[in-house]
């Protein structure tokens, strides 16, 4: 993870994605830690920085809560991020490596030396490029940041001065004079900075300004400091007098003046300059509207000092006479055989920019080759939709601007160069427009829909005044009409979005046009195999389209169209009358792919096929939208389950069943899956009723066995648990008879979990171990997770928390690697239970909060319930009874709706403990009585024991200590009979109740302790 303080506070993942740190106090905490990264900051200093002279009532506890929030934010940004915030006496430290903090990288660069001026210039330029604004910009007035800001800003000035000195050594006099004007004005008494500025003015031929600046500075120093100019300035003045007039300026460059700021291309400019320094022909390629011309102008403008004998730009507008256009720009005579370029350019260090080469590739390639051969000092920078294709050419693809990530907060969006460009142009076209909470989601959508292409963003920005950001985003399906006009001047081909793509289309051959329009039927790109199968598109044609910058080949080897190009190509596909046939081929191809994947998702290739289906998600959704019957939805069902896409799956199955009502085995299978996903999204329907209705449709024994296992597995902890176990037993018998190892292993894993319901730890262990062995032989990652679940429960019940934590960590790693997010949520919450049992309450809360967030994002209701109940347990352990009650009550209605009797038993007992700890004996008695009834309905001896212990607490609070002691003894007997005596870490409630009995009556109660605060009841 990387941190930025050279500008507004920012955090990025190692991959460059922004990380959102919400809430002002949490950001302040991070900022304080970043003033001394790697070193501990005392608790007192942190509290003072966060709250000043108005601390909260419990400052230490509140600080710990903010630390927890910061850890959570960093962990959400990147796994392992929470460990960066370490508790270290006398407070906390941010354990970030020096290279992870931009300020530390800047300081390291400032400390390095380079003898060569060019190397110094690059080193210091890279260091200055780290700055995004004033240091700690959003904490400029904070006392805690003052010393760090002063130190960093002084370093920035030192770097600026060294950088300017290196550039002066390289002859960049005019550029340095221009760039130092503003810093010199901001620091009117800084002599080294002014000496460099005056020197640059003098060397650039602006002697009058240099002498006037010196005299003004001398007067200012005398008035404000009572001092004369120092030795450096005095020596500079003498040298300027001795040197007299500066040498005549170099040939004036012939470049178009930039009318606005170039946004988001700083790295590209420096990369282009570096390429020009090492290669004589550099071609900027990219799709129309991506900003090749503007980038070339900026590269050339900043390279003027590197080419003292001239910089020229030729916009190749006409189809003929390329040599003549170049000659006229250079001011040379035209001759029948071309222009006398060799004589004019030989021996000169010059740069020639050839713009818009794609429509005259042959003559441009011929001329560029001749010029470079005849004039060794010449360099050529070309812009073209495709390469010139001559020896010595170095290609530099110009990509679209960076798109925003998933975050839509304004601060996060400003990290995107596409957003910055759009906002800047929209504000210019519509005064008063700003990126705020209201506009941010729509701005992000516009930038994504337009692929970050600068021309498209600029055209869209002109429409904000008339439509507003929200309406503009909504109308981009009709982008060619919405983005027609709004830009006058410049080449006709760049005045509308359609004109940009028309220009490229007209340059294509017939086969290339066919291939491009057929690629439009793919959503989100395609593989080479898919392009060949669906559109009869060969690799040679695809390669030409990539060269022409109309098709993008990704690092993964996929071919995709920018969204605007795809919309244009789809129009052409319809004009050709091919759309219906191509969509039919598309559906058949991706249905076949899904069916192939379905056979491999249960086994060792699971990870590879999950990744493949992830990559094809957009194509699969498009195929579903075109109507495929039951083949595609049934083939994708297990993929959707493994990925936790329960809502998406439910909608797809409901749509398929609505479209085809004719009875068939495929329809019965689809109806079973719809029931399963309905149970998983948990909308309150009784799970037992849903199961019975779905299973009644099955005739085929093997299909019915699969359905009985599936519908028992997805909601094993809800409904009629005894009937669930009978269904799994029936299914297991069928699987064994057919020697189906995968389904046998799956059924054993489910039966192992169901054994919790009647306290049979022996059966639980036997089935889980056998399931784990089978899944290990098969090599199925999900199966290994599923089999380990019951082993985790057994380790918790028996108090082997180290083993439980090991299994959970291994499972979490596997779930995250496989991107099985509901499974990851369960294991995060499981680790939270272990942390709770071992007394690490802060860690327990963090883990449960992460689990709850993950479950909610994936609509995994069972995982959500497990995490929420866990937060209630943690809150009760911390003594926050109000929060405990809120969390425990949050899922009661849902549990009642789905028939979650075991979960209701556990929740009522925990709520009874809350009432007891508040001193409300009547309320505690009522809740524990209700909990005991539910536990007896389930039949789990451990759940019954827990409810009896709760009743003992209520009875002892009411003064009936003898009855309370008897209830504890009965509970202890049940636990002993189940082989699940309580370990020391789980005895808090029972010891508290037994102590009250002993203190009040002298009776020593026989206890077995409370149930594990893990999933002691199946749903709890």
mmCIF file of N, CA and C in Angstrom, residues 637 639-653 673-674 676-682 714 821-823 855 858-863:
data_model
loop_
_atom_site.group_PDB
_atom_site.id
_atom_site.type_symbol
_atom_site.label_atom_id
_atom_site.label_comp_id
_atom_site.label_asym_id
_atom_site.label_seq_id
_atom_site.Cartn_x
_atom_site.Cartn_y
_atom_site.Cartn_z
ATOM 1 N N UNK A 637 -25.226 -21.996 -13.030
ATOM 2 C CA UNK A 637 -25.722 -21.975 -11.657
ATOM 3 C C UNK A 637 -24.612 -22.149 -10.621
ATOM 4 N N UNK A 639 -21.412 -21.708 -10.948
ATOM 5 C CA UNK A 639 -20.519 -20.540 -11.012
ATOM 6 C C UNK A 639 -21.092 -19.390 -10.190
ATOM 7 N N UNK A 640 -22.364 -19.094 -10.394
ATOM 8 C CA UNK A 640 -22.987 -18.016 -9.627
ATOM 9 C C UNK A 640 -22.918 -18.311 -8.130
ATOM 10 N N UNK A 641 -23.141 -19.575 -7.771
ATOM 11 C CA UNK A 641 -23.099 -19.928 -6.350
ATOM 12 C C UNK A 641 -21.695 -19.703 -5.784
ATOM 13 N N UNK A 642 -20.686 -20.210 -6.460
ATOM 14 C CA UNK A 642 -19.323 -20.076 -5.959
ATOM 15 C C UNK A 642 -18.889 -18.621 -5.849
ATOM 16 N N UNK A 643 -19.359 -17.798 -6.744
ATOM 17 C CA UNK A 643 -18.990 -16.389 -6.738
ATOM 18 C C UNK A 643 -19.874 -15.553 -5.805
ATOM 19 N N UNK A 644 -20.898 -16.164 -5.212
ATOM 20 C CA UNK A 644 -21.761 -15.405 -4.302
ATOM 21 C C UNK A 644 -22.674 -14.431 -5.029
ATOM 22 N N UNK A 645 -22.979 -14.668 -6.296
ATOM 23 C CA UNK A 645 -23.836 -13.773 -7.071
ATOM 24 C C UNK A 645 -25.277 -14.274 -7.010
ATOM 25 N N UNK A 646 -25.805 -14.272 -5.793
ATOM 26 C CA UNK A 646 -27.093 -14.897 -5.557
ATOM 27 C C UNK A 646 -28.231 -14.094 -6.188
ATOM 28 N N UNK A 647 -28.189 -12.769 -6.046
ATOM 29 C CA UNK A 647 -29.251 -11.943 -6.610
ATOM 30 C C UNK A 647 -29.277 -12.021 -8.123
ATOM 31 N N UNK A 648 -28.110 -11.964 -8.755
ATOM 32 C CA UNK A 648 -28.026 -12.063 -10.216
ATOM 33 C C UNK A 648 -28.573 -13.398 -10.690
ATOM 34 N N UNK A 649 -28.206 -14.466 -9.994
ATOM 35 C CA UNK A 649 -28.683 -15.790 -10.382
ATOM 36 C C UNK A 649 -30.203 -15.898 -10.234
ATOM 37 N N UNK A 650 -30.715 -15.378 -9.133
ATOM 38 C CA UNK A 650 -32.165 -15.464 -8.908
ATOM 39 C C UNK A 650 -32.938 -14.751 -10.019
ATOM 40 N N UNK A 651 -32.456 -13.575 -10.416
ATOM 41 C CA UNK A 651 -33.132 -12.847 -11.503
ATOM 42 C C UNK A 651 -33.061 -13.611 -12.817
ATOM 43 N N UNK A 652 -31.909 -14.228 -13.094
ATOM 44 C CA UNK A 652 -31.754 -14.958 -14.350
ATOM 45 C C UNK A 652 -32.676 -16.177 -14.398
ATOM 46 N N UNK A 653 -32.754 -16.918 -13.306
ATOM 47 C CA UNK A 653 -33.630 -18.097 -13.294
ATOM 48 C C UNK A 653 -35.096 -17.698 -13.347
ATOM 49 N N UNK A 673 -32.928 -24.574 -8.783
ATOM 50 C CA UNK A 673 -31.922 -23.532 -8.568
ATOM 51 C C UNK A 673 -32.564 -22.216 -8.146
ATOM 52 N N UNK A 674 -33.706 -21.893 -8.728
ATOM 53 C CA UNK A 674 -34.382 -20.662 -8.308
ATOM 54 C C UNK A 674 -34.728 -20.728 -6.824
ATOM 55 N N UNK A 676 -33.161 -22.470 -4.548
ATOM 56 C CA UNK A 676 -31.911 -22.369 -3.788
ATOM 57 C C UNK A 676 -31.457 -20.915 -3.668
ATOM 58 N N UNK A 677 -31.486 -20.193 -4.764
ATOM 59 C CA UNK A 677 -31.012 -18.803 -4.720
ATOM 60 C C UNK A 677 -32.006 -17.902 -3.995
ATOM 61 N N UNK A 678 -33.272 -18.239 -4.040
ATOM 62 C CA UNK A 678 -34.256 -17.489 -3.250
ATOM 63 C C UNK A 678 -33.960 -17.653 -1.764
ATOM 64 N N UNK A 679 -33.625 -18.870 -1.360
ATOM 65 C CA UNK A 679 -33.273 -19.103 0.039
ATOM 66 C C UNK A 679 -31.990 -18.357 0.406
ATOM 67 N N UNK A 680 -31.035 -18.320 -0.516
ATOM 68 C CA UNK A 680 -29.753 -17.687 -0.230
ATOM 69 C C UNK A 680 -29.862 -16.170 -0.093
ATOM 70 N N UNK A 681 -30.706 -15.541 -0.921
ATOM 71 C CA UNK A 681 -30.864 -14.090 -0.775
ATOM 72 C C UNK A 681 -31.738 -13.768 0.417
ATOM 73 N N UNK A 682 -32.468 -14.778 0.930
ATOM 74 C CA UNK A 682 -33.131 -14.672 2.220
ATOM 75 C C UNK A 682 -34.138 -13.565 2.335
ATOM 76 N N UNK A 714 -27.771 -25.334 1.130
ATOM 77 C CA UNK A 714 -27.744 -23.868 1.067
ATOM 78 C C UNK A 714 -28.354 -23.230 2.315
ATOM 79 N N UNK A 821 -16.610 -14.980 -2.018
ATOM 80 C CA UNK A 821 -16.747 -13.960 -0.980
ATOM 81 C C UNK A 821 -17.682 -14.347 0.161
ATOM 82 N N UNK A 822 -18.816 -15.007 -0.049
ATOM 83 C CA UNK A 822 -19.600 -15.451 1.112
ATOM 84 C C UNK A 822 -18.807 -16.398 2.016
ATOM 85 N N UNK A 823 -18.024 -17.301 1.399
ATOM 86 C CA UNK A 823 -17.188 -18.195 2.207
ATOM 87 C C UNK A 823 -16.146 -17.389 2.980
ATOM 88 N N UNK A 855 -20.470 -9.640 3.498
ATOM 89 C CA UNK A 855 -21.733 -10.359 3.322
ATOM 90 C C UNK A 855 -22.804 -9.458 2.716
ATOM 91 N N UNK A 858 -22.495 -8.853 -0.996
ATOM 92 C CA UNK A 858 -22.792 -10.003 -1.859
ATOM 93 C C UNK A 858 -24.154 -10.628 -1.539
ATOM 94 N N UNK A 859 -24.989 -9.914 -0.788
ATOM 95 C CA UNK A 859 -26.349 -10.371 -0.483
ATOM 96 C C UNK A 859 -26.339 -11.781 0.096
ATOM 97 N N UNK A 860 -25.323 -12.110 0.891
ATOM 98 C CA UNK A 860 -25.226 -13.429 1.515
ATOM 99 C C UNK A 860 -25.871 -13.334 2.890
ATOM 100 N N UNK A 861 -27.165 -13.602 2.963
ATOM 101 C CA UNK A 861 -27.922 -13.321 4.181
ATOM 102 C C UNK A 861 -27.487 -14.181 5.370
ATOM 103 N N UNK A 862 -27.183 -15.451 5.132
ATOM 104 C CA UNK A 862 -26.739 -16.288 6.253
ATOM 105 C C UNK A 862 -25.416 -15.780 6.807
ATOM 106 N N UNK A 863 -24.496 -15.426 5.924
ATOM 107 C CA UNK A 863 -23.225 -14.874 6.382
ATOM 108 C C UNK A 863 -23.434 -13.535 7.082
#
